[in-house]
Tab-separated table of C-alpha atoms (C1' of nucleotides) in Angstrom:
chain	number	residue	atom	x	y	z
U	1242	MET	CA	1.381	21.294	17.079
U	1243	LEU	CA	4.882	22.061	17.839
U	1244	VAL	CA	4.099	22.724	21.621
U	1245	MET	CA	4.090	19.953	24.091
U	1246	THR	CA	0.854	19.811	25.632
U	1247	GLN	CA	0.173	18.724	28.849
U	1248	GLU	CA	-1.242	15.203	27.860
U	1249	LYS	CA	1.256	14.507	25.753
U	1250	ALA	CA	4.216	15.290	27.692
U	1251	PRO	CA	6.437	12.083	28.571
U	1252	GLN	CA	6.522	11.266	32.292
U	1253	ARG	CA	10.093	10.173	33.069
U	1254	SER	CA	9.684	6.821	34.612
U	1255	GLY	CA	12.106	5.406	37.216
U	1256	SER	CA	14.208	2.785	35.609
U	1257	SER	CA	17.738	2.301	34.390
U	1258	GLY	CA	19.224	4.926	32.164
U	1259	LEU	CA	20.891	2.325	29.904
U	1260	ASN	CA	21.488	2.668	26.055
U	1261	ALA	CA	19.672	0.208	23.825
U	1262	LEU	CA	21.888	1.001	20.611
U	1263	ALA	CA	24.893	-0.425	21.660
U	1264	GLY	CA	25.543	2.324	23.367
U	1265	HIS	CA	27.509	5.222	24.067
U	1266	ALA	CA	27.766	7.551	27.202
U	1267	VAL	CA	24.322	8.609	28.122
U	1268	SER	CA	21.960	10.288	25.843
U	1269	CYS	CA	19.155	7.788	26.748
U	1270	SER	CA	16.376	7.789	29.094
U	1271	GLU	CA	12.798	6.401	29.624
U	1272	PHE	CA	9.374	7.692	29.672
U	1273	LYS	CA	5.936	6.744	29.895
U	1274	TYR	CA	2.809	7.504	27.874
U	1275	GLN	CA	-0.914	6.788	28.960
U	1276	ARG	CA	-2.727	4.921	26.530
U	1277	GLY	CA	-4.040	7.014	23.651
U	1278	THR	CA	-1.593	9.642	24.252
U	1279	GLU	CA	0.595	11.054	21.329
U	1280	ILE	CA	4.282	10.699	21.269
U	1281	PHE	CA	4.765	12.533	18.188
U	1282	GLY	CA	2.661	14.379	15.652
U	1283	GLU	CA	2.944	14.729	11.962
U	1284	ALA	CA	4.901	17.695	11.009
U	1285	GLU	CA	6.774	17.917	14.374
U	1286	PRO	CA	10.349	18.296	14.146
U	1287	VAL	CA	12.407	15.108	15.059
U	1288	ASP	CA	14.571	15.163	17.925
U	1289	TYR	CA	14.634	11.410	18.926
U	1290	LEU	CA	15.195	8.058	18.023
U	1291	TYR	CA	12.337	5.921	20.230
U	1292	GLN	CA	12.426	2.199	21.391
U	1293	VAL	CA	9.536	0.381	22.678
U	1294	LYS	CA	10.440	-0.779	26.434
U	1295	SER	CA	7.053	-1.814	27.090
U	1296	GLY	CA	3.121	-1.356	25.637
U	1297	ALA	CA	2.692	-1.074	22.033
U	1298	VAL	CA	2.634	2.190	19.495
U	1299	ARG	CA	0.768	2.914	16.196
U	1300	CYS	CA	2.081	5.046	13.675
U	1301	TYR	CA	-0.615	6.598	11.587
U	1302	LYS	CA	-1.346	9.179	8.880
U	1303	MET	CA	-4.856	10.783	8.268
U	1304	LEU	CA	-6.994	12.438	5.487
U	1305	ALA	CA	-8.404	15.640	5.988
U	1306	ASP	CA	-12.028	14.163	6.711
U	1307	GLY	CA	-10.752	11.671	9.397
U	1308	ARG	CA	-9.932	8.346	7.482
U	1309	ARG	CA	-6.882	7.064	9.157
U	1310	GLN	CA	-4.134	4.618	7.864
U	1311	ILE	CA	-2.000	3.131	10.481
U	1312	MET	CA	1.533	2.389	8.738
U	1313	ALA	CA	3.017	-0.035	11.455
U	1314	PHE	CA	2.443	-1.253	15.063
U	1315	HIS	CA	5.411	-0.944	16.928
U	1316	LEU	CA	5.892	-3.461	19.873
U	1317	VAL	CA	8.396	-4.208	22.684
U	1318	GLY	CA	11.838	-3.956	21.391
U	1319	ASP	CA	11.116	-2.061	18.003
U	1320	ILE	CA	12.876	1.188	17.269
U	1321	PHE	CA	10.758	3.964	15.403
U	1322	GLY	CA	10.893	7.649	14.568
U	1323	VAL	CA	13.610	7.783	12.036
U	1324	GLU	CA	13.444	10.350	9.624
U	1325	ASN	CA	15.664	12.003	7.185
U	1326	GLY	CA	14.499	15.380	6.652
U	1327	GLY	CA	13.945	17.185	9.960
U	1328	VAL	CA	10.069	16.530	10.300
U	1329	HIS	CA	7.980	13.573	11.313
U	1330	ARG	CA	5.903	12.341	8.450
U	1331	PHE	CA	3.169	10.589	10.600
U	1332	THR	CA	1.821	10.609	14.008
U	1333	ALA	CA	2.758	8.194	16.934
U	1334	GLU	CA	0.681	7.230	19.765
U	1335	ALA	CA	0.772	4.661	22.602
U	1336	ILE	CA	-2.042	2.073	22.159
U	1337	VAL	CA	-1.619	1.064	25.780
U	1338	GLU	CA	0.284	2.428	28.707
U	1339	THR	CA	3.787	2.269	27.225
U	1340	THR	CA	7.268	2.948	28.099
U	1341	VAL	CA	9.785	4.498	25.519
U	1342	SER	CA	13.528	4.808	25.545
U	1343	LEU	CA	14.471	7.605	23.850
U	1344	THR	CA	17.659	8.246	22.188
U	1345	ASP	CA	19.203	11.714	20.786
U	1346	ARG	CA	19.040	11.071	17.343
U	1347	LEU	CA	22.275	13.009	16.458
U	1348	ASN	CA	24.193	10.608	18.589
U	1349	VAL	CA	22.997	7.754	17.063
U	1350	VAL	CA	24.201	9.456	13.676
U	1351	GLY	CA	27.570	9.748	15.174
U	1352	GLU	CA	27.472	6.228	16.032
U	1353	GLU	CA	26.670	5.283	12.649
U	1354	GLY	CA	29.684	7.568	11.528
U	1355	GLY	CA	31.808	4.995	13.539
U	1356	ARG	CA	30.760	2.515	10.888
U	1357	ALA	CA	30.433	-0.739	12.404
U	1358	ALA	CA	31.692	-3.408	10.011
U	1359	GLY	CA	30.068	-2.455	6.910
U	1360	THR	CA	26.264	-2.505	8.216
U	1361	ASN	CA	24.840	0.651	9.920
U	1362	ASN	CA	22.120	0.825	12.364
U	1363	VAL	CA	20.094	3.661	11.193
U	1364	LEU	CA	20.169	2.466	7.543
U	1365	ARG	CA	19.387	-0.966	8.413
U	1366	LEU	CA	16.334	0.222	10.494
U	1367	VAL	CA	15.245	2.674	7.667
U	1368	THR	CA	15.328	-0.365	5.264
U	1369	SER	CA	13.581	-2.917	7.426
U	1370	ASN	CA	10.650	-0.224	7.587
U	1371	LEU	CA	10.807	-0.008	3.854
U	1372	GLN	CA	10.588	-3.676	3.493
U	1373	HIS	CA	7.593	-3.889	5.854
U	1374	ALA	CA	5.938	-1.184	3.938
U	1375	GLU	CA	6.580	-3.156	0.640
U	1376	THR	CA	4.939	-5.957	2.008
U	1377	HIS	CA	2.212	-4.010	3.542
U	1378	MET	CA	1.523	-2.181	0.280
U	1379	LEU	CA	0.948	-5.526	-1.395
U	1380	LEU	CA	-1.543	-6.653	1.193
U	1381	LEU	CA	-3.440	-3.358	1.235
U	1382	GLY	CA	-3.443	-3.103	-2.709
U	1383	ARG	CA	-4.596	-6.957	-3.295
U	1384	LYS	CA	-5.758	-8.848	-0.837
U	1385	THR	CA	-9.189	-9.832	0.215
U	1386	ALA	CA	-10.714	-8.974	3.874
U	1387	ILE	CA	-9.951	-12.567	5.131
U	1388	GLU	CA	-6.274	-12.507	3.647
U	1389	LYS	CA	-5.613	-9.227	5.326
U	1390	VAL	CA	-7.135	-10.400	8.712
U	1391	ALA	CA	-5.109	-13.863	8.361
U	1392	ALA	CA	-1.835	-11.911	7.347
U	1393	PHE	CA	-2.045	-9.871	10.725
U	1394	LEU	CA	-2.446	-12.515	12.633
U	1395	VAL	CA	0.639	-14.288	11.084
U	1396	GLU	CA	2.437	-11.247	11.728
U	1397	MET	CA	1.277	-10.607	14.949
U	1398	ASP	CA	2.022	-14.272	15.982
U	1399	ALA	CA	5.568	-14.042	15.075
U	1400	ARG	CA	5.748	-10.830	17.132
U	1401	LEU	CA	4.115	-11.439	20.415
U	1402	SER	CA	2.725	-14.911	21.049
U	1403	ALA	CA	3.489	-15.951	24.362
U	1404	ALA	CA	2.618	-19.340	25.494
U	1405	GLY	CA	0.658	-19.961	22.509
U	1406	VAL	CA	-1.661	-17.006	23.323
U	1407	LEU	CA	-1.755	-14.142	20.816
U	1408	ASN	CA	-2.459	-11.232	23.093
U	1409	LEU	CA	-3.379	-7.934	21.155
U	1410	PRO	CA	-2.912	-4.831	22.611
U	1411	MET	CA	-4.955	-2.902	20.000
U	1412	ASN	CA	-8.705	-2.832	19.462
U	1413	ARG	CA	-10.894	-3.726	16.336
U	1414	ARG	CA	-10.411	-0.288	15.066
U	1415	ASP	CA	-6.693	-0.137	15.049
U	1416	VAL	CA	-6.497	-3.513	13.491
U	1417	ALA	CA	-8.897	-2.059	10.702
U	1418	ASP	CA	-6.820	1.057	10.112
U	1419	TYR	CA	-3.984	-0.997	9.670
U	1420	LEU	CA	-5.648	-3.383	7.072
U	1421	GLY	CA	-7.773	-0.761	5.150
U	1422	LEU	CA	-10.879	-2.222	6.345
U	1423	THR	CA	-13.704	-1.244	8.536
U	1424	LEU	CA	-13.802	-2.705	12.097
U	1425	GLU	CA	-16.924	-4.604	11.478
U	1426	THR	CA	-15.235	-6.453	8.535
U	1427	VAL	CA	-12.532	-7.272	10.718
U	1428	SER	CA	-14.697	-8.874	13.152
U	1429	ARG	CA	-16.659	-10.575	10.749
U	1430	ALA	CA	-13.347	-11.957	9.442
U	1431	LEU	CA	-12.187	-13.144	12.983
U	1432	SER	CA	-15.640	-14.715	13.698
U	1433	GLN	CA	-15.307	-16.431	10.188
U	1434	LEU	CA	-11.837	-18.139	11.418
U	1435	ARG	CA	-13.407	-19.024	14.511
U	1436	GLU	CA	-16.053	-20.920	12.801
U	1437	ARG	CA	-13.775	-22.875	10.529
U	1438	ASP	CA	-11.587	-23.712	14.067
U	1439	VAL	CA	-8.500	-21.809	12.900
U	1440	LEU	CA	-8.710	-19.914	16.210
U	1441	THR	CA	-10.317	-19.496	19.667
U	1442	PHE	CA	-10.605	-16.688	22.032
U	1443	THR	CA	-9.667	-17.428	25.513
U	1444	GLY	CA	-12.786	-17.354	27.822
U	1445	ARG	CA	-12.742	-13.775	28.527
U	1446	SER	CA	-11.111	-10.888	26.503
U	1447	HIS	CA	-11.844	-11.097	22.656
U	1448	ARG	CA	-8.299	-9.708	22.238
U	1449	GLN	CA	-6.468	-13.018	23.320
U	1450	ILE	CA	-6.629	-15.158	20.480
U	1451	ILE	CA	-5.413	-19.069	20.469
U	1452	LEU	CA	-4.184	-20.138	16.934
U	1453	ARG	CA	-5.592	-23.601	16.925
U	1454	ASP	CA	-4.477	-24.184	13.201
U	1455	ARG	CA	-1.472	-22.166	11.823
U	1456	ALA	CA	-1.171	-24.423	8.648
U	1457	ARG	CA	-4.692	-23.427	7.804
U	1458	LEU	CA	-4.055	-19.715	8.804
U	1459	ALA	CA	-1.310	-19.555	6.539
U	1460	GLU	CA	-3.540	-20.688	3.516
U	1461	PHE	CA	-5.493	-17.705	3.945
U	1462	ASP	CA	-2.555	-15.527	4.037
U	1463	HIS	CA	-1.645	-16.022	0.369
O	936	MET	CA	15.127	-16.999	-11.245
O	937	LEU	CA	19.022	-16.552	-10.774
O	938	VAL	CA	20.011	-17.274	-14.526
O	939	MET	CA	20.088	-14.528	-16.924
O	940	THR	CA	17.923	-15.462	-19.714
O	941	GLN	CA	18.214	-14.129	-22.952
O	942	GLU	CA	15.117	-11.918	-22.956
O	943	LYS	CA	16.373	-10.341	-19.743
O	944	ALA	CA	20.011	-9.965	-20.252
O	945	PRO	CA	20.910	-6.498	-20.684
O	946	GLN	CA	22.380	-4.835	-23.912
O	947	ARG	CA	25.326	-2.677	-23.436
O	948	SER	CA	24.481	0.287	-25.067
O	949	GLY	CA	27.169	2.137	-26.978
O	950	SER	CA	28.448	4.408	-24.187
O	951	SER	CA	31.672	4.119	-22.138
O	952	GLY	CA	33.473	0.756	-22.852
O	953	LEU	CA	34.051	0.098	-19.335
O	954	ASN	CA	32.834	-3.059	-17.255
O	955	ALA	CA	30.398	-2.815	-14.557
O	956	LEU	CA	30.525	-6.473	-14.040
O	957	ALA	CA	34.047	-6.827	-13.391
O	958	GLY	CA	33.511	-4.839	-10.449
O	959	HIS	CA	35.906	-2.317	-8.914
O	960	ALA	CA	38.065	0.108	-10.638
O	961	VAL	CA	35.282	1.803	-13.006
O	962	SER	CA	32.028	1.031	-11.558
O	963	CYS	CA	29.391	2.726	-13.652
O	964	SER	CA	28.229	1.941	-17.074
O	965	GLU	CA	24.775	2.156	-19.072
O	966	PHE	CA	22.762	-0.761	-20.400
O	967	LYS	CA	19.430	-0.998	-22.554
O	968	TYR	CA	16.309	-2.762	-21.792
O	969	GLN	CA	13.485	-3.861	-24.124
O	970	ARG	CA	9.928	-2.710	-23.012
O	971	GLY	CA	8.400	-5.607	-21.022
O	972	THR	CA	11.878	-6.856	-20.046
O	973	GLU	CA	12.819	-8.021	-16.532
O	974	ILE	CA	15.892	-5.569	-15.009
O	975	PHE	CA	15.715	-7.785	-12.123
O	976	GLY	CA	13.749	-10.359	-10.347
O	977	GLU	CA	12.421	-11.096	-6.710
O	978	ALA	CA	14.814	-13.134	-4.861
O	979	GLU	CA	17.561	-12.395	-6.968
O	980	PRO	CA	21.047	-11.295	-5.311
O	981	VAL	CA	21.561	-7.419	-5.046
O	982	ASP	CA	24.554	-6.632	-6.966
O	983	TYR	CA	23.987	-2.845	-8.182
O	984	LEU	CA	22.146	0.424	-7.711
O	985	TYR	CA	20.251	1.571	-10.804
O	986	GLN	CA	19.507	4.929	-12.268
O	987	VAL	CA	16.848	5.645	-15.078
O	988	LYS	CA	18.755	7.481	-17.844
O	989	SER	CA	15.629	7.124	-20.249
O	990	GLY	CA	12.498	5.445	-20.302
O	991	ALA	CA	10.699	4.209	-17.018
O	992	VAL	CA	10.443	1.141	-14.693
O	993	ARG	CA	8.108	-0.706	-12.619
O	994	CYS	CA	8.504	-2.344	-9.227
O	995	TYR	CA	6.270	-4.972	-8.191
O	996	LYS	CA	5.490	-7.867	-5.879
O	997	MET	CA	2.872	-10.640	-7.022
O	998	LEU	CA	0.887	-12.826	-5.307
O	999	ALA	CA	0.857	-16.744	-6.088
O	1000	ASP	CA	-2.419	-16.551	-8.056
O	1001	GLY	CA	-1.123	-13.688	-10.246
O	1002	ARG	CA	-2.353	-10.464	-8.678
O	1003	ARG	CA	0.128	-7.870	-8.796
O	1004	GLN	CA	0.738	-4.748	-6.949
O	1005	ILE	CA	3.240	-1.875	-8.102
O	1006	MET	CA	5.065	-0.633	-5.419
O	1007	ALA	CA	6.471	2.388	-7.657
O	1008	PHE	CA	7.256	3.856	-11.071
O	1009	HIS	CA	10.686	5.015	-11.702
O	1010	LEU	CA	11.235	7.741	-14.066
O	1011	VAL	CA	13.973	9.433	-15.476
O	1012	GLY	CA	16.526	10.329	-12.933
O	1013	ASP	CA	15.310	8.095	-10.228
O	1014	ILE	CA	17.752	5.785	-8.407
O	1015	PHE	CA	16.423	2.431	-7.321
O	1016	GLY	CA	17.383	-1.054	-6.492
O	1017	VAL	CA	18.412	-0.376	-3.071
O	1018	GLU	CA	18.179	-3.397	-0.693
O	1019	ASN	CA	20.100	-3.892	2.645
O	1020	GLY	CA	19.947	-7.807	2.571
O	1021	GLY	CA	21.718	-9.351	-0.202
O	1022	VAL	CA	18.324	-10.166	-2.155
O	1023	HIS	CA	15.883	-8.311	-4.095
O	1024	ARG	CA	12.393	-8.055	-2.413
O	1025	PHE	CA	10.659	-7.291	-5.744
O	1026	THR	CA	10.810	-7.299	-9.663
O	1027	ALA	CA	11.600	-4.422	-11.705
O	1028	GLU	CA	10.622	-4.249	-15.406
O	1029	ALA	CA	11.398	-1.934	-17.959
O	1030	ILE	CA	7.667	-0.313	-18.891
O	1031	VAL	CA	8.965	1.045	-22.158
O	1032	GLU	CA	12.477	0.921	-23.836
O	1033	THR	CA	14.452	2.028	-20.954
O	1034	THR	CA	18.078	2.860	-20.405
O	1035	VAL	CA	19.730	2.268	-17.082
O	1036	SER	CA	22.797	3.363	-15.506
O	1037	LEU	CA	24.435	0.794	-13.487
O	1038	THR	CA	26.600	1.367	-10.396
O	1039	ASP	CA	28.633	-1.033	-8.354
O	1040	ARG	CA	26.895	-1.017	-5.007
O	1041	LEU	CA	29.569	-1.836	-2.918
O	1042	ASN	CA	31.379	1.403	-4.336
O	1043	VAL	CA	28.641	3.440	-3.248
O	1044	VAL	CA	28.417	2.284	0.127
O	1045	GLY	CA	32.165	3.279	0.121
O	1046	GLU	CA	31.453	6.729	-0.776
O	1047	GLU	CA	29.045	6.617	1.947
O	1048	GLY	CA	31.868	5.690	4.123
O	1049	GLY	CA	33.685	8.865	3.008
O	1050	ARG	CA	30.548	10.758	4.694
O	1051	ALA	CA	29.947	14.003	3.129
O	1052	ALA	CA	29.121	16.313	5.546
O	1053	GLY	CA	26.447	14.668	7.855
O	1054	THR	CA	24.061	13.177	5.222
O	1055	ASN	CA	24.720	10.250	3.413
O	1056	ASN	CA	23.374	9.301	0.004
O	1057	VAL	CA	21.924	5.752	0.216
O	1058	LEU	CA	20.211	6.563	3.509
O	1059	ARG	CA	18.547	9.624	1.804
O	1060	LEU	CA	17.718	7.414	-0.900
O	1061	VAL	CA	16.041	4.691	1.133
O	1062	THR	CA	14.430	7.139	3.300
O	1063	SER	CA	12.682	8.870	0.245
O	1064	ASN	CA	11.620	5.669	-0.880
O	1065	LEU	CA	10.089	4.909	2.765
O	1066	GLN	CA	8.139	8.348	2.780
O	1067	HIS	CA	6.803	7.429	-0.677
O	1068	ALA	CA	5.612	4.075	0.491
O	1069	GLU	CA	4.056	5.735	3.484
O	1070	THR	CA	2.125	7.963	1.563
O	1071	HIS	CA	1.100	5.293	-0.963
O	1072	MET	CA	-0.146	3.172	2.068
O	1073	LEU	CA	-2.385	6.165	2.958
O	1074	LEU	CA	-3.797	5.875	-0.729
O	1075	LEU	CA	-4.272	2.197	-0.942
O	1076	GLY	CA	-5.879	1.648	2.346
O	1077	ARG	CA	-8.196	4.577	2.663
O	1078	LYS	CA	-8.917	6.409	-0.940
O	1079	THR	CA	-11.634	5.576	-3.236
O	1080	ALA	CA	-11.073	4.964	-6.783
O	1081	ILE	CA	-11.362	8.691	-8.029
O	1082	GLU	CA	-9.224	9.953	-5.132
O	1083	LYS	CA	-6.618	7.300	-6.245
O	1084	VAL	CA	-6.613	8.409	-10.097
O	1085	ALA	CA	-6.582	11.761	-8.937
O	1086	ALA	CA	-3.515	11.421	-6.835
O	1087	PHE	CA	-1.764	9.348	-9.367
O	1088	LEU	CA	-2.353	12.067	-11.955
O	1089	VAL	CA	-0.953	14.643	-9.659
O	1090	GLU	CA	1.913	12.671	-8.914
O	1091	MET	CA	2.630	12.053	-12.562
O	1092	ASP	CA	2.154	15.528	-13.404
O	1093	ALA	CA	4.753	16.658	-10.892
O	1094	ARG	CA	7.168	13.989	-12.335
O	1095	LEU	CA	6.587	14.230	-16.191
O	1096	SER	CA	4.742	16.613	-17.333
O	1097	ALA	CA	6.216	18.544	-20.266
O	1098	ALA	CA	4.940	21.349	-22.130
O	1099	GLY	CA	1.344	20.913	-20.193
O	1100	VAL	CA	1.149	17.303	-21.576
O	1101	LEU	CA	1.340	14.416	-19.347
O	1102	ASN	CA	2.778	11.715	-21.555
O	1103	LEU	CA	2.062	8.323	-19.627
O	1104	PRO	CA	4.398	5.569	-20.531
O	1105	MET	CA	2.509	2.986	-18.822
O	1106	ASN	CA	-0.719	1.334	-19.600
O	1107	ARG	CA	-3.813	1.155	-17.514
O	1108	ARG	CA	-3.278	-2.326	-16.020
O	1109	ASP	CA	0.128	-0.727	-14.717
O	1110	VAL	CA	-1.819	2.313	-13.467
O	1111	ALA	CA	-4.542	-0.057	-11.928
O	1112	ASP	CA	-2.069	-2.472	-10.204
O	1113	TYR	CA	-0.353	0.689	-8.709
O	1114	LEU	CA	-3.688	2.214	-7.123
O	1115	GLY	CA	-4.932	-1.227	-6.168
O	1116	LEU	CA	-7.675	-1.070	-8.680
O	1117	THR	CA	-8.613	-2.710	-11.831
O	1118	LEU	CA	-7.947	-1.553	-15.253
O	1119	GLU	CA	-11.650	-0.851	-15.908
O	1120	THR	CA	-11.816	1.305	-12.947
O	1121	VAL	CA	-8.951	3.292	-13.828
O	1122	SER	CA	-10.580	3.964	-17.364
O	1123	ARG	CA	-13.896	4.988	-15.829
O	1124	ALA	CA	-12.452	7.157	-13.422
O	1125	LEU	CA	-10.423	8.881	-16.140
O	1126	SER	CA	-13.427	9.209	-18.250
O	1127	GLN	CA	-15.235	10.487	-15.487
O	1128	LEU	CA	-12.746	13.449	-15.136
O	1129	ARG	CA	-12.840	14.062	-18.684
O	1130	GLU	CA	-16.538	14.425	-18.475
O	1131	ARG	CA	-16.121	16.866	-15.817
O	1132	ASP	CA	-13.491	18.987	-17.859
O	1133	VAL	CA	-10.857	18.223	-15.567
O	1134	LEU	CA	-8.641	16.606	-18.344
O	1135	THR	CA	-8.545	15.905	-22.188
O	1136	PHE	CA	-6.686	13.398	-24.206
O	1137	THR	CA	-4.706	14.747	-27.177
O	1138	GLY	CA	-6.307	13.820	-30.260
O	1139	ARG	CA	-4.244	10.292	-30.826
O	1140	SER	CA	-2.998	8.170	-27.697
O	1141	HIS	CA	-5.134	8.190	-24.630
O	1142	ARG	CA	-1.698	8.126	-22.975
O	1143	GLN	CA	-1.405	11.574	-23.628
O	1144	ILE	CA	-3.457	13.669	-21.125
O	1145	ILE	CA	-3.901	17.574	-20.781
O	1146	LEU	CA	-4.797	18.526	-17.475
O	1147	ARG	CA	-7.355	21.408	-17.931
O	1148	ASP	CA	-7.652	22.211	-14.114
O	1149	ARG	CA	-5.399	21.138	-11.572
O	1150	ALA	CA	-7.265	23.107	-8.979
O	1151	ARG	CA	-10.452	20.937	-9.490
O	1152	LEU	CA	-7.905	17.767	-9.710
O	1153	ALA	CA	-6.554	18.648	-6.549
O	1154	GLU	CA	-9.719	18.542	-4.996
O	1155	PHE	CA	-10.438	15.169	-5.980
O	1156	ASP	CA	-7.102	13.987	-4.393
O	1157	HIS	CA	-7.727	14.706	-0.991
T	1210	DC	C1'	-24.377	-0.970	39.705
T	1211	DG	C1'	-24.453	2.235	36.211
T	1212	DA	C1'	-21.830	4.148	32.286
T	1213	DT	C1'	-18.615	3.805	28.616
T	1214	DC	C1'	-16.419	1.580	25.501
T	1215	DT	C1'	-15.764	-2.724	22.655
T	1216	DT	C1'	-17.398	-6.278	19.823
T	1217	DT	C1'	-20.457	-9.039	17.397
T	1218	DT	C1'	-24.228	-9.436	14.241
T	1219	DG	C1'	-27.995	-8.178	11.011
T	1220	DA	C1'	-29.891	-6.025	6.808
T	1221	DA	C1'	-29.646	-2.750	3.126
T	1222	DA	C1'	-26.658	-0.118	0.170
T	1223	DG	C1'	-22.860	1.014	-2.570
T	1224	DA	C1'	-18.378	0.996	-4.621
T	1225	DG	C1'	-15.524	-1.508	-7.271
T	1226	DG	C1'	-14.604	-6.130	-9.670
T	1227	DT	C1'	-15.991	-9.364	-13.313
T	1228	DC	C1'	-17.554	-10.626	-17.726
T	1229	DA	C1'	-18.367	-9.530	-21.999
T	1230	DA	C1'	-18.715	-6.704	-26.515
T	1231	DT	C1'	-17.193	-2.719	-29.267
T	1232	DT	C1'	-14.102	0.463	-30.880
T	1233	DG	C1'	-9.598	2.564	-31.817
T	1234	DA	C1'	-4.634	2.301	-32.085
T	1235	DA	C1'	-0.584	-0.033	-33.810
T	1236	DG	C1'	2.343	-2.887	-36.177
T	1237	DT	C1'	2.945	-6.515	-40.270
T	1238	DG	C1'	3.166	-8.370	-44.567
T	1239	DG	C1'	1.004	-8.563	-49.130
R	1477	DC	C1'	-1.563	1.673	-49.080
R	1478	DC	C1'	-4.655	-1.740	-47.588
R	1479	DA	C1'	-6.485	-5.761	-45.305
R	1480	DC	C1'	-5.403	-8.475	-41.405
R	1481	DT	C1'	-3.981	-9.413	-36.796
R	1482	DT	C1'	-2.812	-8.079	-32.015
R	1483	DC	C1'	-3.262	-5.053	-28.374
R	1484	DA	C1'	-4.975	-1.416	-25.530
R	1485	DA	C1'	-8.794	1.539	-23.969
R	1486	DT	C1'	-13.618	2.109	-23.120
R	1487	DT	C1'	-18.295	1.208	-22.012
R	1488	DG	C1'	-22.293	-1.569	-20.394
R	1489	DA	C1'	-24.481	-4.784	-17.236
R	1490	DC	C1'	-24.394	-7.517	-13.596
R	1491	DC	C1'	-22.657	-9.324	-9.311
R	1492	DT	C1'	-20.115	-9.746	-5.074
R	1493	DC	C1'	-17.354	-8.022	-1.496
R	1494	DT	C1'	-17.189	-4.492	1.729
R	1495	DT	C1'	-19.159	-0.693	3.941
R	1496	DT	C1'	-22.963	1.939	6.311
R	1497	DC	C1'	-26.084	1.809	9.500
R	1498	DA	C1'	-28.265	-0.103	13.422
R	1499	DA	C1'	-29.050	-2.615	17.563
R	1500	DA	C1'	-27.663	-5.820	21.001
R	1501	DA	C1'	-24.728	-8.360	23.915
R	1502	DG	C1'	-20.178	-8.445	26.399
R	1503	DA	C1'	-16.429	-6.196	28.715
R	1504	DT	C1'	-14.286	-2.874	31.784
R	1505	DC	C1'	-14.094	0.798	35.323
R	1506	DG	C1'	-15.060	4.103	38.397
DNA sequence: CGATCTTTTGAAAGAGGTCAATTGAAGTGG
DNA sequence: CCACTTCAATTGACCTCTTTCAAAAGATCG
């Protein structure tokens, strides 16, 4: 697992070498991953901090028999791959063709040493991941299928709704593995919300969703 | 929620007479909470860092209709109550009579500023909480009832097994709310493990559990 | 256009939840 | 020490939500 395979090796893309983290000299460049390819794997050593420039990433854990739980989706602007021990605790994969900017991790920790006015970047990052995890545990442990799907739509709406259209990069199985459901149940919940005029699909793809009644959607998401 | 009620007010235990509330000079003292009382509530401002000296604490979130999800149990030695924003994201309660040592949070951050050789305390703390949350999401989203209960026993065994006896401070409802189950399902799973000779109860209480076959227990916990 | 992948939908089965009754443990006051 | 009460845990019967299995319709792509 420690060897970079051909499939997974990042391809350097030709764009700006500029630094996202209010930056330092260089230490940062961009890579492109084809859809479905692994960015890093569980138990691999941590080398970098990643930021999504375009595309989307899923981070997940798996059980021995193949059951998968997606901990989080990372969309444009999100930073991920922070660990404290030297090893990744989960796998990260590109959901669609994804460009990621790679920052040398030690360099970032160095910045933190600079201590910009009371709050430090890495701590804030980890804390916001923890916050998301806590909210998600409540969802996984205690919400019904329709509540889970509604909560997912609300979350995605806040993240990537452009011009009133929710353009999902992930498929139903990804959504299901994020919510602790099966893909059929996700599909049924979406159909139910459509029947009740909470949402519509744009003509073509069933991954483009228009939220017609956010108030009523919010009612489903307790 | 911001007012300290009589029930919830911590009782100073007989230790060092130094003042935690006044803030800076000395920043650590102990408080005792009766079982079932709140240590801090959701949306309350963050003032301190807590460490369990004796007893046990449950941290949970609730939905409007009363469904509860316990994010974590904190046992002797555990530190909890770390937030980055200024407000608690969940409620913390004493499960049994519990003594907690209270540390001024800013003071701790100050120490962190000292930067003890590369690793920083608060970051490590938050990261280990996040790690636990990630593992727990896998459990909540993808494990069966018996797998959840087995995983719970393995976790508790590692934490508080003394002299071969697991002495649980929490009741079945707490366990259920931790695992995303009902208390009846937890009870049934425990009975099933007992029937299969994986565990026994000590004569008296059903909160004292003897693990008779850790290897087989681990098989249930995938 | 054919092949593959995705999504939806239906029917049946199953895991866990709900409701209810019973037993057991713990604490209280006489 | 013994009723009496209360809380905790177990167990059973039934029900429901979600999963599983299967088929078909749609979308995407070479």
